[in-house]
Tab-separated table of C-alpha atoms in Angstrom:
chain	number	residue	atom	x	y	z
A	175	UNK	CA	26.028	-9.704	-7.972
A	176	UNK	CA	27.117	-6.230	-9.066
A	177	UNK	CA	25.227	-3.064	-8.234
A	178	UNK	CA	24.216	-2.838	-11.908
A	179	UNK	CA	22.760	-6.341	-11.863
A	180	UNK	CA	20.867	-5.566	-8.677
A	181	UNK	CA	19.422	-2.339	-10.081
A	182	UNK	CA	18.486	-4.006	-13.357
A	183	UNK	CA	16.708	-6.747	-11.410
A	184	UNK	CA	14.712	-4.063	-9.575
A	185	UNK	CA	13.817	-2.359	-12.860
A	186	UNK	CA	12.559	-5.650	-14.295
A	187	UNK	CA	10.550	-6.321	-11.156
A	188	UNK	CA	8.887	-2.883	-11.316
A	189	UNK	CA	8.112	-3.452	-14.981
A	190	UNK	CA	6.548	-6.840	-14.184
A	191	UNK	CA	4.330	-5.290	-11.497
A	192	UNK	CA	3.242	-2.340	-13.642
A	193	UNK	CA	2.480	-4.702	-16.514
A	194	UNK	CA	0.347	-6.869	-14.209
A	195	UNK	CA	-1.553	-3.802	-13.071
A	196	UNK	CA	-2.098	-2.640	-16.629
A	197	UNK	CA	-3.442	-6.043	-17.713
A	198	UNK	CA	-5.841	-6.180	-14.760
A	199	UNK	CA	-8.548	-3.617	-15.625
A	200	UNK	CA	-9.719	-3.303	-12.026
A	201	UNK	CA	-6.189	-2.578	-10.771
A	202	UNK	CA	-5.581	-0.202	-13.678
A	203	UNK	CA	-8.633	1.939	-12.956
A	204	UNK	CA	-8.583	1.941	-9.161
A	205	UNK	CA	-4.849	2.670	-9.014
A	206	UNK	CA	-5.295	5.404	-11.628
A	207	UNK	CA	-7.940	7.026	-9.440
A	208	UNK	CA	-5.816	6.769	-6.285
A	209	UNK	CA	-2.742	8.248	-7.968
A	210	UNK	CA	-4.842	11.337	-8.784
A	211	UNK	CA	-6.828	11.753	-5.581
A	212	UNK	CA	-5.033	9.982	-2.722
A	213	UNK	CA	-1.740	10.742	-1.022
A	214	UNK	CA	-0.369	7.361	-2.046
A	215	UNK	CA	2.517	7.268	-4.503
A	216	UNK	CA	3.214	4.500	-6.990
A	217	UNK	CA	6.005	3.273	-4.701
A	218	UNK	CA	3.596	3.134	-1.740
A	219	UNK	CA	1.255	0.954	-3.771
A	220	UNK	CA	4.098	-1.285	-4.981
A	221	UNK	CA	5.255	-1.765	-1.378
A	222	UNK	CA	1.718	-2.786	-0.423
A	223	UNK	CA	1.454	-5.140	-3.405
A	224	UNK	CA	4.755	-6.877	-2.655
A	225	UNK	CA	4.272	-7.297	1.093
A	226	UNK	CA	5.325	-10.700	2.310
A	227	UNK	CA	2.552	-13.310	2.101
A	228	UNK	CA	0.150	-10.721	0.652
A	229	UNK	CA	-2.474	-11.934	-1.838
A	230	UNK	CA	-4.120	-10.177	-4.771
A	231	UNK	CA	-7.433	-10.256	-2.927
A	232	UNK	CA	-5.868	-8.438	0.016
A	233	UNK	CA	-4.455	-5.840	-2.353
A	234	UNK	CA	-7.887	-5.349	-3.968
A	235	UNK	CA	-9.368	-4.881	-0.496
A	236	UNK	CA	-6.637	-2.354	0.270
A	237	UNK	CA	-7.462	-0.373	-2.889
A	238	UNK	CA	-11.169	-0.415	-2.031
A	239	UNK	CA	-10.464	0.796	1.512
A	240	UNK	CA	-8.336	3.658	0.182
A	241	UNK	CA	-11.116	4.695	-2.215
A	242	UNK	CA	-13.749	4.519	0.534
A	243	UNK	CA	-11.555	6.776	2.646
A	244	UNK	CA	-11.601	9.450	-0.083
A	245	UNK	CA	-15.417	9.478	-0.165
A	246	UNK	CA	-15.902	9.084	3.590
A	247	UNK	CA	-16.987	12.680	4.191
A	248	UNK	CA	-18.681	13.382	0.853
A	249	UNK	CA	-22.484	13.544	0.954
A	250	UNK	CA	-23.429	13.083	-2.686
A	251	UNK	CA	-27.039	14.220	-2.136
A	252	UNK	CA	-25.805	17.617	-0.912
A	253	UNK	CA	-23.138	18.350	-3.535
A	254	UNK	CA	-23.510	21.693	-5.277
A	255	UNK	CA	-21.662	22.953	-8.348
A	256	UNK	CA	-21.069	26.380	-6.853
A	257	UNK	CA	-19.122	25.165	-3.805
A	258	UNK	CA	-18.150	21.483	-4.188
A	259	UNK	CA	-16.271	21.346	-7.487
A	260	UNK	CA	-13.438	19.058	-6.387
A	261	UNK	CA	-15.745	16.586	-4.636
A	262	UNK	CA	-18.009	16.498	-7.685
A	263	UNK	CA	-15.019	15.695	-9.922
A	264	UNK	CA	-14.092	12.780	-7.671
A	265	UNK	CA	-17.640	11.432	-7.674
A	266	UNK	CA	-18.096	11.721	-11.442
A	267	UNK	CA	-14.690	10.189	-12.177
A	268	UNK	CA	-15.358	7.241	-9.860
A	269	UNK	CA	-18.819	6.783	-11.386
A	270	UNK	CA	-17.193	6.454	-14.820
A	271	UNK	CA	-14.475	4.136	-13.531
A	272	UNK	CA	-16.917	1.848	-11.752
A	273	UNK	CA	-19.121	1.658	-14.867
A	274	UNK	CA	-16.109	0.512	-16.911
A	275	UNK	CA	-14.961	-2.017	-14.294
A	276	UNK	CA	-18.405	-3.573	-13.980
A	277	UNK	CA	-18.565	-4.234	-17.728
A	278	UNK	CA	-16.429	-7.374	-17.656
A	279	UNK	CA	-16.784	-8.018	-21.383
A	280	UNK	CA	-15.469	-4.637	-22.471
A	281	UNK	CA	-11.823	-3.740	-23.083
A	282	UNK	CA	-12.590	-0.020	-22.619
A	283	UNK	CA	-10.162	1.905	-20.422
A	284	UNK	CA	-10.580	5.343	-18.943
A	285	UNK	CA	-8.024	7.701	-20.496
A	286	UNK	CA	-6.380	9.159	-17.405
A	287	UNK	CA	-3.747	10.933	-19.492
A	288	UNK	CA	-6.415	13.029	-21.233
A	289	UNK	CA	-8.239	13.645	-17.963
A	290	UNK	CA	-5.070	15.149	-16.473
A	291	UNK	CA	-3.811	17.020	-19.546
A	292	UNK	CA	-7.029	18.422	-21.019
A	293	UNK	CA	-8.263	20.355	-17.981
A	294	UNK	CA	-11.619	18.608	-17.787
A	295	UNK	CA	-14.694	20.564	-16.759
A	296	UNK	CA	-17.834	19.809	-14.798
A	297	UNK	CA	-20.556	20.503	-17.335
A	298	UNK	CA	-24.216	21.345	-16.712
A	299	UNK	CA	-26.303	18.860	-18.681
A	300	UNK	CA	-29.272	21.168	-18.898
A	301	UNK	CA	-28.294	24.784	-19.432
A	302	UNK	CA	-28.866	27.268	-16.637
A	303	UNK	CA	-32.057	29.220	-17.281
A	304	UNK	CA	-30.632	32.353	-15.680
A	305	UNK	CA	-27.397	32.282	-17.656
A	306	UNK	CA	-28.046	34.784	-20.419
A	307	UNK	CA	-25.154	35.485	-22.822
A	308	UNK	CA	-22.925	38.113	-21.216
A	309	UNK	CA	-21.017	39.398	-24.223
A	310	UNK	CA	-21.706	40.040	-27.903
A	311	UNK	CA	-19.554	37.018	-28.761
A	312	UNK	CA	-21.503	34.712	-26.420
A	313	UNK	CA	-24.766	36.117	-27.768
A	314	UNK	CA	-23.736	35.446	-31.367
A	315	UNK	CA	-22.615	31.905	-30.518
A	316	UNK	CA	-25.936	31.224	-28.791
A	317	UNK	CA	-27.862	32.529	-31.808
A	318	UNK	CA	-25.774	30.357	-34.156
A	319	UNK	CA	-26.701	27.357	-32.002
A	320	UNK	CA	-30.445	27.905	-31.947
A	321	UNK	CA	-30.564	28.564	-35.697
A	322	UNK	CA	-29.495	24.930	-36.123
A	323	UNK	CA	-32.819	23.928	-34.573
A	324	UNK	CA	-36.087	23.595	-36.501
A	325	UNK	CA	-38.898	26.174	-36.369
A	326	UNK	CA	-36.817	29.227	-35.432
A	327	UNK	CA	-38.617	31.927	-37.396
A	328	UNK	CA	-36.419	34.941	-36.676
A	329	UNK	CA	-33.180	35.614	-38.543
A	330	UNK	CA	-29.792	36.057	-36.936
A	331	UNK	CA	-29.745	39.752	-37.784
A	332	UNK	CA	-33.124	40.396	-36.135
A	333	UNK	CA	-32.165	38.510	-32.956
A	334	UNK	CA	-28.828	40.282	-32.584
A	335	UNK	CA	-30.485	43.692	-32.907
A	336	UNK	CA	-32.923	43.031	-30.065
A	337	UNK	CA	-32.729	45.216	-26.959
A	338	UNK	CA	-31.706	43.438	-23.751
A	339	UNK	CA	-35.251	43.036	-22.358
A	340	UNK	CA	-36.625	41.742	-25.656
A	341	UNK	CA	-33.686	39.372	-26.106
A	342	UNK	CA	-34.044	37.947	-22.580
A	343	UNK	CA	-37.750	37.344	-23.169
A	344	UNK	CA	-36.903	35.637	-26.474
A	345	UNK	CA	-34.225	33.552	-24.699
A	346	UNK	CA	-36.714	32.431	-22.001
A	347	UNK	CA	-39.338	31.618	-24.625
A	348	UNK	CA	-36.903	29.441	-26.606
A	349	UNK	CA	-35.739	27.807	-23.352
A	350	UNK	CA	-39.287	26.828	-22.418
A	351	UNK	CA	-40.196	25.626	-25.905
A	352	UNK	CA	-37.097	23.466	-26.293
A	353	UNK	CA	-36.459	22.187	-22.784
A	354	UNK	CA	-39.895	22.352	-21.187
A	355	UNK	CA	-41.005	24.254	-18.119
A	356	UNK	CA	-40.051	21.787	-15.380
A	357	UNK	CA	-37.393	24.105	-13.987
A	358	UNK	CA	-38.087	23.397	-10.315
A	359	UNK	CA	-35.013	21.209	-9.781
A	360	UNK	CA	-31.558	22.216	-8.668
A	361	UNK	CA	-29.465	22.554	-11.818
A	362	UNK	CA	-26.294	22.755	-9.701
A	363	UNK	CA	-26.913	19.316	-8.127
A	364	UNK	CA	-25.170	16.088	-9.155
A	365	UNK	CA	-28.200	15.025	-11.243
A	366	UNK	CA	-27.463	17.798	-13.728
A	367	UNK	CA	-23.659	17.542	-13.889
A	368	UNK	CA	-21.223	15.478	-15.911
A	369	UNK	CA	-17.542	15.305	-16.922
A	370	UNK	CA	-16.387	16.719	-20.233
A	371	UNK	CA	-13.102	17.791	-21.777
A	372	UNK	CA	-12.446	21.512	-21.721
A	373	UNK	CA	-12.499	21.982	-25.501
A	374	UNK	CA	-15.903	20.339	-25.981
A	375	UNK	CA	-17.347	22.106	-22.970
A	376	UNK	CA	-16.172	25.530	-24.107
A	377	UNK	CA	-17.641	24.884	-27.557
A	378	UNK	CA	-21.080	24.561	-25.963
A	379	UNK	CA	-21.405	28.065	-24.624
A	380	UNK	CA	-24.864	27.968	-23.066
A	381	UNK	CA	-26.289	25.500	-25.566
A	382	UNK	CA	-29.502	23.577	-25.041
A	383	UNK	CA	-29.516	19.839	-24.333
A	384	UNK	CA	-30.463	18.922	-27.902
A	385	UNK	CA	-27.419	20.798	-29.264
A	386	UNK	CA	-25.106	19.349	-26.625
A	387	UNK	CA	-26.384	15.869	-27.454
A	388	UNK	CA	-25.712	16.403	-31.160
A	389	UNK	CA	-22.177	17.651	-30.382
A	390	UNK	CA	-21.427	14.663	-28.134
A	391	UNK	CA	-22.541	12.190	-30.801
A	392	UNK	CA	-20.527	13.954	-33.531
A	393	UNK	CA	-17.403	14.114	-31.355
A	394	UNK	CA	-17.746	10.462	-30.391
A	395	UNK	CA	-18.084	9.469	-34.062
A	396	UNK	CA	-14.957	11.497	-34.850
A	397	UNK	CA	-12.886	9.714	-32.206
A	398	UNK	CA	-12.961	12.266	-29.386
A	399	UNK	CA	-12.780	10.510	-26.024
A	400	UNK	CA	-16.158	10.929	-24.316
A	401	UNK	CA	-16.432	9.469	-20.792
A	402	UNK	CA	-18.741	6.451	-20.810
A	403	UNK	CA	-21.234	7.949	-18.320
A	404	UNK	CA	-21.385	11.255	-20.183
A	405	UNK	CA	-22.178	9.374	-23.377
A	406	UNK	CA	-24.735	7.196	-21.560
A	407	UNK	CA	-26.658	10.116	-20.121
A	408	UNK	CA	-26.871	11.981	-23.447
A	409	UNK	CA	-28.259	8.760	-24.935
A	410	UNK	CA	-30.593	8.604	-21.906
A	411	UNK	CA	-29.510	5.136	-20.769
A	412	UNK	CA	-30.305	6.055	-17.156
A	413	UNK	CA	-33.876	7.153	-17.932
A	414	UNK	CA	-36.444	4.363	-17.774
A	415	UNK	CA	-39.031	6.234	-19.835
A	416	UNK	CA	-37.012	8.301	-22.275
A	417	UNK	CA	-39.805	9.539	-24.496
A	418	UNK	CA	-38.052	12.735	-25.622
A	419	UNK	CA	-34.382	12.637	-26.553
A	420	UNK	CA	-34.287	16.392	-27.140
A	421	UNK	CA	-34.793	17.467	-23.509
A	422	UNK	CA	-33.146	16.816	-20.150
A	423	UNK	CA	-36.070	16.714	-17.751
A	424	UNK	CA	-36.434	16.746	-13.996
A	425	UNK	CA	-37.167	12.993	-14.136
A	426	UNK	CA	-34.049	12.349	-16.260
A	427	UNK	CA	-31.938	14.169	-13.666
A	428	UNK	CA	-33.546	12.156	-10.865
A	429	UNK	CA	-32.868	8.824	-12.619
A	430	UNK	CA	-29.256	9.779	-13.376
A	431	UNK	CA	-28.689	10.847	-9.762
A	432	UNK	CA	-30.184	7.551	-8.557
A	433	UNK	CA	-27.713	5.616	-10.723
A	434	UNK	CA	-24.817	7.549	-9.158
A	435	UNK	CA	-26.120	6.994	-5.619
A	436	UNK	CA	-26.594	3.281	-6.282
A	437	UNK	CA	-22.996	2.978	-7.479
A	438	UNK	CA	-21.657	4.605	-4.324
A	439	UNK	CA	-23.913	2.552	-2.086
A	440	UNK	CA	-22.364	-0.568	-3.626
A	441	UNK	CA	-18.890	0.912	-3.236
A	442	UNK	CA	-19.592	1.711	0.419
A	443	UNK	CA	-21.018	-1.715	1.214
A	444	UNK	CA	-18.603	-3.704	-0.919
A	445	UNK	CA	-21.473	-5.468	-2.704
A	446	UNK	CA	-19.464	-5.933	-5.874
A	447	UNK	CA	-15.798	-6.902	-6.191
């Protein structure tokens, strides 16, 4: 056997393994997550997969143990947007991945290439009440957004000419009318955060939930990749009593957070394989 034959045999063996992993949706997603967030390389995982007398079940258990290790010191209840960005990304990505894996009938795959290339953001589902537009450009974009909503009686010109105090009062009034007054929940907690590509997120500015929802639906219809859990929450799949699709309420945030916590409880306890 020549060195070329030996190398070619290795190449074919690597291809066979990678193809097996691609065809197995659970392997595909869990390995994709570990390549991003663990210290394991593809060669480390191949060595584990090809260990003598190793079974696929043992390899699945190995992947699960590696994932559990990543979340070992993350307290999801305590995560805060202002200080835990990287941990929040891990949690939201795994929440999406687990949702896809658990849907055995679907052929949906998480698009890791876009996640890595498109500089994905953590997005606030409900806009921050204290986040007034900081520049003339932001102010104009916000006005353009609200004029898409019904029953806005003032014109763009009138709004843009308002003094700061008057504009902030107008902003708060619109906020309360559109999103309700149940503002006594932490908008930086995991129940008000989701994953979104940078371009879509930047297009929001400080838009209200109803505008964000409309944008998500339009982008999804046009073929933009929207993470499954982001799409689910804007369609209010996690809310048992979704009576108003135009607002993200305190109860919606609580139900969404509960769904995330339930997923990680199952991951921790190994209830589902």
